[in-house]
Amino acid sequence: MQKQRLYSMSSIGKCNRTLSAEMLGLIGGDTEQDMPEYLRLAAREGNRHEAFIREDLREFGWVSTTKDNPISCTTCGREGQHVDMTINDPDTHLVKRRIVGHIDDICHPTDDPGSKYLAEYKALGRFTFDKLDRNGIENHRTHASQITCYYEAVGGMPILYVHKNRDTGRMKVTIMEEPPLNFDDIMARLDILESH
């Protein structure tokens, strides 16, 4: 019988070696106790900057629906709206994979409160910010995979992706009607990794 695997949407785009090592139990996953101190601190700082991003969205013509009432996940104890997907094996119809994530926010344009966008916020150092700015999110597999999974999990809600330079405060807002990657391609990549 095939083992059911659990993935975090924020990690599903990691490199093949890292995902394989996690699957084999050679390195820890995404839990805080498994995380090196520098990554724990970076995640903490990123969460702090998300509040600043929510506050500054109005300058870009957007309104956060959670600015005054942040979403906390009672299931995982994390910030954000919990989303959970199960992927069944096409042959056995049994669950072979579970994918869990936390959407940062739901937003709408200032002039269109009836329009809803799933929002993902990233607070980055200047080098990563500049690289993402130059190359586009579709070329950053970790972020692109995460957003694509969120899109799939909520049934196709358009995306508001905001990345912020922690060093300068500069923010860039990207609106996507479609996700940056194909969800089936992400699942096919996991199929290959799991089969090995």
Coordinates of N, CA and C in Angstrom, one line a residue:
M1 N 0.8 -1.2 0.0 CA 0.0 0.0 0.0 C 0.9 1.2 0.0
Q2 N 0.5 2.2 -0.8 CA 1.3 3.4 -1.0 C 1.1 4.3 0.3
K3 N 2.2 4.9 0.7 CA 2.1 5.8 1.8 C 1.6 7.2 1.4
Q4 N 0.7 7.7 2.3 CA 0.1 9.1 2.0 C 1.2 10.1 2.5
R5 N 1.5 11.1 1.6 CA 2.5 12.1 2.0 C 1.8 13.4 2.3
L6 N 2.4 14.2 3.2 CA 1.9 15.5 3.5 C 2.9 16.5 3.1
Y7 N 2.5 17.5 2.4 CA 3.3 18.6 1.9 C 2.7 20.0 2.3
S8 N 3.7 20.9 2.6 CA 3.3 22.3 2.8 C 3.3 23.0 1.5
M9 N 2.3 23.8 1.2 CA 2.2 24.5 0.0 C 3.4 25.5 -0.2
S10 N 3.9 26.0 1.0 CA 5.0 26.9 0.9 C 6.3 26.2 0.6
S11 N 6.4 24.9 0.7 CA 7.6 24.1 0.5 C 7.6 23.3 -0.7
I12 N 6.5 23.1 -1.3 CA 6.3 22.2 -2.4 C 7.2 22.4 -3.6
G13 N 7.7 23.7 -3.7 CA 8.5 24.0 -4.8 C 10.0 23.9 -4.5
K14 N 10.4 23.4 -3.3 CA 11.8 23.3 -3.0 C 12.5 22.4 -4.0
C15 N 13.8 22.5 -4.0 CA 14.6 21.7 -5.0 C 14.4 20.2 -4.7
N16 N 14.6 19.4 -5.8 CA 14.4 18.0 -5.8 C 15.1 17.3 -4.6
R17 N 16.4 17.7 -4.5 CA 17.2 17.0 -3.4 C 16.6 17.2 -2.0
T18 N 16.2 18.5 -1.8 CA 15.7 18.8 -0.4 C 14.4 18.0 -0.2
L19 N 13.5 18.1 -1.2 CA 12.2 17.3 -1.0 C 12.4 15.8 -0.8
S20 N 13.4 15.3 -1.6 CA 13.7 13.9 -1.5 C 14.2 13.5 -0.1
A21 N 15.1 14.4 0.4 CA 15.7 14.1 1.7 C 14.7 14.2 2.8
E22 N 13.7 15.2 2.6 CA 12.6 15.2 3.6 C 11.8 14.0 3.5
M23 N 11.4 13.5 2.3 CA 10.6 12.3 2.2 C 11.3 11.1 2.8
L24 N 12.6 11.0 2.7 CA 13.3 9.9 3.3 C 13.6 10.1 4.8
G25 N 13.2 11.2 5.4 CA 13.4 11.5 6.8 C 14.9 11.8 7.1
L26 N 15.7 12.2 6.1 CA 17.1 12.6 6.3 C 17.2 14.0 6.9
I27 N 16.3 14.8 6.6 CA 16.3 16.2 7.2 C 14.9 16.5 7.6
G28 N 14.7 17.5 8.5 CA 13.4 17.8 9.0 C 12.6 18.5 8.0
G29 N 11.3 18.7 8.3 CA 10.4 19.4 7.4 C 10.3 20.8 7.7
D30 N 9.0 21.3 7.8 CA 8.8 22.7 8.0 C 8.4 23.0 9.4
T31 N 8.4 22.1 10.3 CA 8.0 22.4 11.7 C 9.1 23.3 12.3
E32 N 8.7 24.2 13.2 CA 9.6 25.1 13.8 C 10.8 24.5 14.5
Q33 N 10.6 23.3 15.2 CA 11.7 22.6 15.9 C 12.7 22.1 14.9
D34 N 12.3 21.8 13.6 CA 13.2 21.3 12.6 C 14.0 22.4 11.9
M35 N 13.6 23.6 12.1 CA 14.1 24.7 11.3 C 15.4 25.3 11.9
P36 N 16.4 25.5 11.1 CA 17.6 26.2 11.6 C 17.2 27.6 12.1
E37 N 18.0 28.1 13.0 CA 17.7 29.4 13.7 C 17.6 30.5 12.7
Y38 N 18.5 30.6 11.7 CA 18.5 31.7 10.7 C 17.2 31.7 9.9
L39 N 16.6 30.5 9.6 CA 15.4 30.4 8.9 C 14.2 30.8 9.8
R40 N 14.3 30.3 11.1 CA 13.2 30.7 12.0 C 13.1 32.2 12.2
L41 N 14.3 32.9 12.3 CA 14.3 34.3 12.4 C 13.8 35.0 11.1
A42 N 14.2 34.5 10.0 CA 13.7 35.0 8.7 C 12.2 34.9 8.6
A43 N 11.6 33.8 9.0 CA 10.2 33.6 8.9 C 9.5 34.5 9.9
R44 N 10.0 34.7 11.1 CA 9.5 35.6 12.1 C 9.4 37.1 11.5
E45 N 10.5 37.5 10.9 CA 10.6 38.8 10.3 C 9.6 39.0 9.2
G46 N 9.5 37.9 8.4 CA 8.5 38.0 7.3 C 7.1 38.1 7.8
N47 N 6.8 37.4 8.8 CA 5.4 37.6 9.4 C 5.2 39.0 9.9
R48 N 6.2 39.6 10.5 CA 6.1 41.0 11.0 C 5.9 41.9 9.9
H49 N 6.6 41.7 8.8 CA 6.4 42.6 7.6 C 5.1 42.5 6.9
E50 N 4.5 41.3 7.1 CA 3.1 41.1 6.5 C 2.1 42.2 7.0
A51 N 2.3 42.5 8.3 CA 1.4 43.5 8.9 C 1.6 44.9 8.2
F52 N 2.9 45.2 7.9 CA 3.2 46.4 7.3 C 2.7 46.5 5.8
I53 N 2.8 45.3 5.2 CA 2.3 45.2 3.8 C 0.8 45.5 3.8
R54 N 0.0 44.9 4.7 CA -1.4 45.1 4.8 C -1.7 46.6 5.0
E55 N -1.0 47.2 5.8 CA -1.2 48.7 6.1 C -1.0 49.5 4.8
D56 N 0.1 49.1 4.1 CA 0.5 50.0 2.9 C -0.3 49.7 1.6
L57 N -1.1 48.6 1.6 CA -1.8 48.3 0.4 C -2.7 49.4 -0.2
R58 N -3.2 50.2 0.7 CA -4.1 51.3 0.2 C -3.4 52.2 -0.8
E59 N -2.1 52.4 -0.6 CA -1.3 53.2 -1.5 C -1.3 52.7 -2.9
F60 N -1.6 51.4 -3.0 CA -1.6 50.7 -4.3 C -3.0 50.4 -4.8
G61 N -4.0 51.0 -4.1 CA -5.4 50.8 -4.5 C -6.0 49.5 -4.1
W62 N -5.5 48.9 -3.0 CA -6.1 47.7 -2.5 C -6.4 47.8 -1.0
V63 N -7.4 46.9 -0.6 CA -7.8 46.9 0.8 C -7.7 45.4 1.3
S64 N -7.0 45.3 2.4 CA -6.9 44.0 3.1 C -8.2 43.8 3.9
T65 N -8.8 42.6 3.8 CA -10.0 42.3 4.6 C -9.6 41.8 6.0
T66 N -8.3 41.6 6.2 CA -7.9 41.0 7.5 C -7.0 42.0 8.2
K67 N -6.8 43.2 7.7 CA -5.9 44.2 8.4 C -6.2 44.4 9.8
D68 N -7.4 44.6 10.2 CA -7.8 44.8 11.5 C -8.2 43.6 12.3
N69 N -8.3 42.5 11.6 CA -8.7 41.2 12.2 C -7.9 40.1 11.5
P70 N -6.6 39.9 11.8 CA -5.8 38.9 11.1 C -6.4 37.5 11.4
I71 N -6.2 36.6 10.3 CA -6.7 35.3 10.4 C -5.7 34.4 11.1
S72 N -6.2 33.7 12.1 CA -5.3 32.7 12.8 C -5.9 31.3 12.6
C73 N -5.1 30.4 12.2 CA -5.5 29.0 12.0 C -5.6 28.2 13.3
T74 N -6.8 27.8 13.7 CA -6.9 27.1 14.9 C -6.4 25.6 14.7
T75 N -6.4 25.1 13.5 CA -5.9 23.8 13.2 C -4.4 23.7 13.4
C76 N -3.6 24.6 12.9 CA -2.2 24.6 12.9 C -1.5 25.6 13.8
G77 N -2.2 26.5 14.3 CA -1.6 27.5 15.2 C -0.8 28.5 14.4
R78 N -1.0 28.6 13.1 CA -0.3 29.5 12.2 C -1.2 30.7 11.8
E79 N -0.6 31.8 11.3 CA -1.3 32.9 10.8 C -1.8 32.5 9.4
G80 N -2.9 33.0 9.0 CA -3.4 32.8 7.6 C -4.6 31.9 7.6
Q81 N -5.3 31.9 6.4 CA -6.5 31.1 6.2 C -6.1 29.7 5.8
H82 N -6.4 28.7 6.5 CA -6.0 27.3 6.3 C -6.7 26.8 5.0
V83 N -5.9 26.2 4.1 CA -6.4 25.5 3.0 C -5.8 24.1 2.9
D84 N -6.6 23.2 2.5 CA -6.1 21.8 2.6 C -6.7 21.0 1.4
M85 N -5.8 20.3 0.7 CA -6.2 19.6 -0.5 C -5.8 18.1 -0.4
T86 N -6.6 17.2 -0.9 CA -6.1 15.8 -1.0 C -6.1 15.5 -2.4
I87 N -5.1 14.7 -2.8 CA -4.9 14.3 -4.2 C -5.0 12.7 -4.1
N88 N -5.9 12.2 -4.9 CA -6.1 10.8 -5.0 C -5.3 10.1 -6.1
D89 N -4.9 8.9 -5.8 CA -4.3 8.0 -6.8 C -5.3 7.7 -7.9
P90 N -5.0 8.0 -9.2 CA -6.0 7.7 -10.2 C -6.4 6.2 -10.4
D91 N -5.5 5.3 -10.0 CA -5.7 3.9 -10.1 C -6.5 3.3 -9.0
T92 N -6.1 3.7 -7.8 CA -6.7 3.1 -6.6 C -7.8 4.0 -6.0
H93 N -7.8 5.3 -6.4 CA -8.7 6.3 -5.8 C -8.5 6.6 -4.3
L94 N -7.4 6.0 -3.8 CA -7.1 6.3 -2.4 C -6.3 7.6 -2.3
V95 N -6.4 8.3 -1.2 CA -5.6 9.5 -1.0 C -4.1 9.2 -1.0
K96 N -3.3 9.8 -1.9 CA -1.9 9.5 -1.9 C -1.1 10.7 -1.4
R97 N -1.8 11.9 -1.4 CA -1.0 13.1 -1.0 C -2.0 14.1 -0.4
R98 N -1.5 14.8 0.6 CA -2.3 15.9 1.2 C -1.4 17.1 1.2
I99 N -2.0 18.3 0.8 CA -1.2 19.5 0.6 C -1.9 20.6 1.5
V100 N -1.2 21.2 2.4 CA -1.7 22.1 3.3 C -1.0 23.5 3.2
G101 N -1.8 24.5 3.4 CA -1.2 25.9 3.3 C -2.0 26.9 4.1
H102 N -1.5 28.1 4.1 CA -2.1 29.2 4.8 C -2.0 30.5 3.9
I103 N -3.2 30.9 3.4 CA -3.2 32.1 2.6 C -3.1 33.3 3.5
D104 N -2.2 34.3 3.1 CA -2.0 35.4 3.9 C -3.2 36.4 4.1
D105 N -4.0 36.5 3.0 CA -5.0 37.5 3.1 C -6.0 37.3 2.0
I106 N -7.2 38.0 2.1 CA -8.1 38.2 1.0 C -8.2 39.7 0.8
C107 N -8.1 40.1 -0.4 CA -8.1 41.6 -0.6 C -9.1 41.9 -1.7
H108 N -9.4 43.2 -1.9 CA -10.2 43.7 -3.0 C -9.7 45.1 -3.4
P109 N -9.9 45.4 -4.7 CA -9.5 46.8 -5.1 C -10.3 47.8 -4.3
T110 N -9.7 48.9 -4.1 CA -10.4 50.0 -3.3 C -11.7 50.3 -3.9
D111 N -11.8 50.4 -5.2 CA -13.1 50.8 -5.9 C -14.0 49.7 -6.3
D112 N -13.7 48.4 -5.8 CA -14.5 47.3 -6.1 C -14.5 46.3 -5.0
P113 N -15.3 46.6 -3.9 CA -15.3 45.8 -2.7 C -15.9 44.4 -3.0
G114 N -16.6 44.2 -4.0 CA -17.2 42.9 -4.3 C -16.2 41.9 -5.0
S115 N -15.1 42.4 -5.4 CA -14.1 41.6 -6.1 C -13.1 41.0 -5.1
K116 N -12.9 39.8 -5.1 CA -12.0 39.1 -4.1 C -10.8 38.5 -4.7
Y117 N -9.6 38.7 -4.1 CA -8.4 38.2 -4.6 C -7.7 37.5 -3.4
L118 N -7.1 36.3 -3.7 CA -6.3 35.7 -2.6 C -5.0 36.5 -2.6
A119 N -4.4 36.8 -1.5 CA -3.2 37.6 -1.4 C -2.1 36.8 -0.8
E120 N -0.9 36.9 -1.4 CA 0.3 36.3 -0.8 C 1.3 37.4 -0.7
Y121 N 1.9 37.5 0.5 CA 2.9 38.6 0.8 C 4.3 38.0 1.1
K122 N 5.3 38.6 0.5 CA 6.6 38.1 0.7 C 7.5 39.3 1.1
A123 N 8.1 39.3 2.2 CA 9.1 40.3 2.7 C 10.5 39.7 2.4
L124 N 11.3 40.3 1.6 CA 12.5 39.7 1.1 C 13.7 40.6 1.3
G125 N 14.9 40.0 1.4 CA 16.1 40.8 1.4 C 16.3 41.5 0.0
R126 N 17.1 42.4 -0.1 CA 17.3 43.2 -1.3 C 17.7 42.4 -2.5
F127 N 18.6 41.4 -2.3 CA 19.1 40.6 -3.4 C 18.0 39.7 -4.0
T128 N 17.2 39.0 -3.1 CA 16.1 38.2 -3.5 C 15.0 39.0 -4.2
F129 N 14.7 40.2 -3.6 CA 13.7 41.1 -4.1 C 14.1 41.5 -5.6
D130 N 15.3 41.9 -5.7 CA 15.8 42.4 -7.1 C 15.8 41.2 -8.1
K131 N 16.2 40.0 -7.6 CA 16.2 38.9 -8.5 C 14.7 38.5 -9.0
L132 N 13.8 38.5 -8.0 CA 12.4 38.2 -8.3 C 11.8 39.3 -9.2
D133 N 12.2 40.6 -9.0 CA 11.8 41.7 -9.8 C 12.2 41.6 -11.2
R134 N 13.5 41.2 -11.4 CA 14.1 41.0 -12.7 C 13.5 39.9 -13.5
N135 N 13.4 38.7 -12.8 CA 13.1 37.5 -13.5 C 11.6 37.1 -13.5
G136 N 10.8 37.7 -12.6 CA 9.4 37.4 -12.5 C 9.1 36.2 -11.6
I137 N 8.0 36.2 -11.0 CA 7.6 35.1 -10.1 C 7.6 33.8 -10.7
E138 N 7.2 33.7 -12.0 CA 7.1 32.4 -12.6 C 8.5 31.7 -12.7
N139 N 9.6 32.4 -12.5 CA 10.9 31.8 -12.5 C 11.4 31.6 -11.0
H140 N 10.6 31.8 -10.1 CA 10.9 31.5 -8.7 C 10.0 30.3 -8.3
R141 N 10.5 29.1 -8.4 CA 9.7 27.9 -8.3 C 9.0 27.8 -7.0
T142 N 9.7 28.1 -5.9 CA 9.1 28.0 -4.6 C 7.8 28.9 -4.4
H143 N 8.0 30.2 -4.7 CA 6.8 31.1 -4.6 C 5.8 30.8 -5.6
A144 N 6.2 30.5 -6.9 CA 5.2 30.2 -7.9 C 4.4 28.9 -7.6
S145 N 5.1 27.9 -7.1 CA 4.3 26.7 -6.7 C 3.4 26.9 -5.6
Q146 N 3.8 27.7 -4.6 CA 2.9 28.0 -3.5 C 1.6 28.7 -3.9
I147 N 1.8 29.7 -4.7 CA 0.7 30.5 -5.2 C -0.3 29.7 -6.1
T148 N 0.4 28.8 -6.9 CA -0.4 28.0 -7.8 C -1.3 27.0 -7.0
C149 N -0.7 26.4 -5.9 CA -1.5 25.5 -5.0 C -2.6 26.3 -4.3
Y150 N -2.3 27.5 -3.9 CA -3.4 28.3 -3.2 C -4.5 28.5 -4.2
Y151 N -4.2 28.9 -5.4 CA -5.2 29.2 -6.5 C -6.1 27.9 -6.7
E152 N -5.4 26.8 -6.8 CA -6.2 25.5 -7.0 C -7.0 25.2 -5.7
A153 N -6.5 25.4 -4.5 CA -7.2 25.1 -3.3 C -8.5 25.9 -3.1
V154 N -8.5 27.2 -3.6 CA -9.7 28.0 -3.4 C -10.6 28.1 -4.6
G155 N -10.3 27.3 -5.6 CA -11.2 27.2 -6.8 C -11.0 28.2 -7.8
G156 N -9.8 28.8 -7.9 CA -9.5 29.7 -9.0 C -9.7 31.2 -8.7
M157 N -9.6 31.6 -7.5 CA -9.7 33.0 -7.2 C -8.4 33.8 -7.7
P158 N -8.6 34.9 -8.3 CA -7.4 35.7 -8.8 C -6.5 36.0 -7.7
I159 N -5.2 36.3 -8.1 CA -4.1 36.4 -7.1 C -3.6 37.9 -7.1
L160 N -3.4 38.3 -5.8 CA -2.6 39.5 -5.6 C -1.3 39.1 -4.9
Y161 N -0.2 39.3 -5.6 CA 1.1 38.9 -5.1 C 1.9 40.1 -4.8
V162 N 2.3 40.3 -3.5 CA 3.0 41.5 -3.2 C 4.4 41.1 -2.6
H163 N 5.4 41.6 -3.2 CA 6.7 41.3 -2.5 C 7.3 42.7 -2.1
K164 N 8.0 42.6 -1.0 CA 8.5 43.9 -0.4 C 10.0 43.7 -0.1
N165 N 10.7 44.7 -0.3 CA 12.1 44.8 0.0 C 12.2 45.2 1.5
R166 N 12.7 44.3 2.3 CA 12.8 44.6 3.8 C 13.8 45.7 4.0
D167 N 14.8 45.9 3.2 CA 15.8 46.9 3.4 C 15.4 48.3 3.0
T168 N 14.6 48.4 2.0 CA 14.2 49.8 1.5 C 12.8 50.1 1.7
G169 N 11.9 49.1 1.9 CA 10.5 49.3 2.1 C 9.8 49.3 0.7
R170 N 10.5 49.2 -0.4 CA 9.8 49.2 -1.7 C 9.0 48.0 -1.8
M171 N 7.8 48.2 -2.4 CA 6.8 47.1 -2.6 C 6.5 47.0 -4.1
K172 N 6.2 45.8 -4.5 CA 5.8 45.6 -5.9 C 4.5 44.7 -5.8
V173 N 3.5 45.2 -6.5 CA 2.2 44.5 -6.5 C 2.0 43.8 -7.9
T174 N 1.7 42.5 -7.9 CA 1.5 41.8 -9.2 C 0.1 41.2 -9.1
I175 N -0.7 41.4 -10.1 CA -2.1 40.8 -10.2 C -2.0 39.8 -11.2
M176 N -2.6 38.6 -10.9 CA -2.6 37.4 -11.8 C -4.0 36.9 -11.8
E177 N -4.6 36.8 -13.0 CA -5.9 36.1 -13.2 C -5.7 34.6 -13.2
E178 N -4.5 34.2 -13.6 CA -4.2 32.7 -13.7 C -2.9 32.5 -12.8
P179 N -2.7 31.3 -12.3 CA -1.5 31.1 -11.5 C -0.3 31.1 -12.4
P180 N 0.9 31.3 -11.8 CA 2.1 31.3 -12.6 C 2.6 29.9 -13.2
L181 N 2.1 28.8 -12.6 CA 2.5 27.5 -13.0 C 1.3 26.7 -13.2
N182 N 1.4 25.5 -13.8 CA 0.3 24.6 -14.0 C 0.3 23.6 -12.8
F183 N -0.8 23.5 -12.2 CA -0.9 22.7 -11.0 C -0.6 21.2 -11.3
D184 N -1.1 20.7 -12.5 CA -0.8 19.3 -12.8 C 0.7 19.0 -13.0
D185 N 1.4 20.0 -13.5 CA 2.9 19.9 -13.6 C 3.5 19.7 -12.3
I186 N 3.0 20.5 -11.3 CA 3.6 20.4 -9.9 C 3.3 19.0 -9.4
M187 N 2.1 18.5 -9.6 CA 1.8 17.2 -9.1 C 2.6 16.1 -9.8
A188 N 2.8 16.3 -11.1 CA 3.6 15.3 -11.9 C 5.0 15.3 -11.4
R189 N 5.6 16.4 -11.0 CA 6.9 16.5 -10.4 C 7.0 15.7 -9.1
L190 N 6.0 15.8 -8.3 CA 5.9 15.1 -7.0 C 5.8 13.6 -7.3
D191 N 5.0 13.2 -8.3 CA 4.8 11.8 -8.6 C 6.2 11.2 -9.0
I192 N 7.0 11.9 -9.7 CA 8.3 11.4 -10.1 C 9.2 11.3 -8.9
L193 N 9.2 12.3 -8.0 CA 10.1 12.3 -6.8 C 9.6 11.1 -5.9
E194 N 8.3 11.0 -5.7 CA 7.8 9.9 -4.8 C 8.1 8.5 -5.4
S195 N 8.1 8.4 -6.7 CA 8.4 7.0 -7.3 C 9.8 6.6 -7.2
H196 N 10.7 7.6 -7.0 CA 12.1 7.3 -6.8 C 12.4 7.1 -5.4

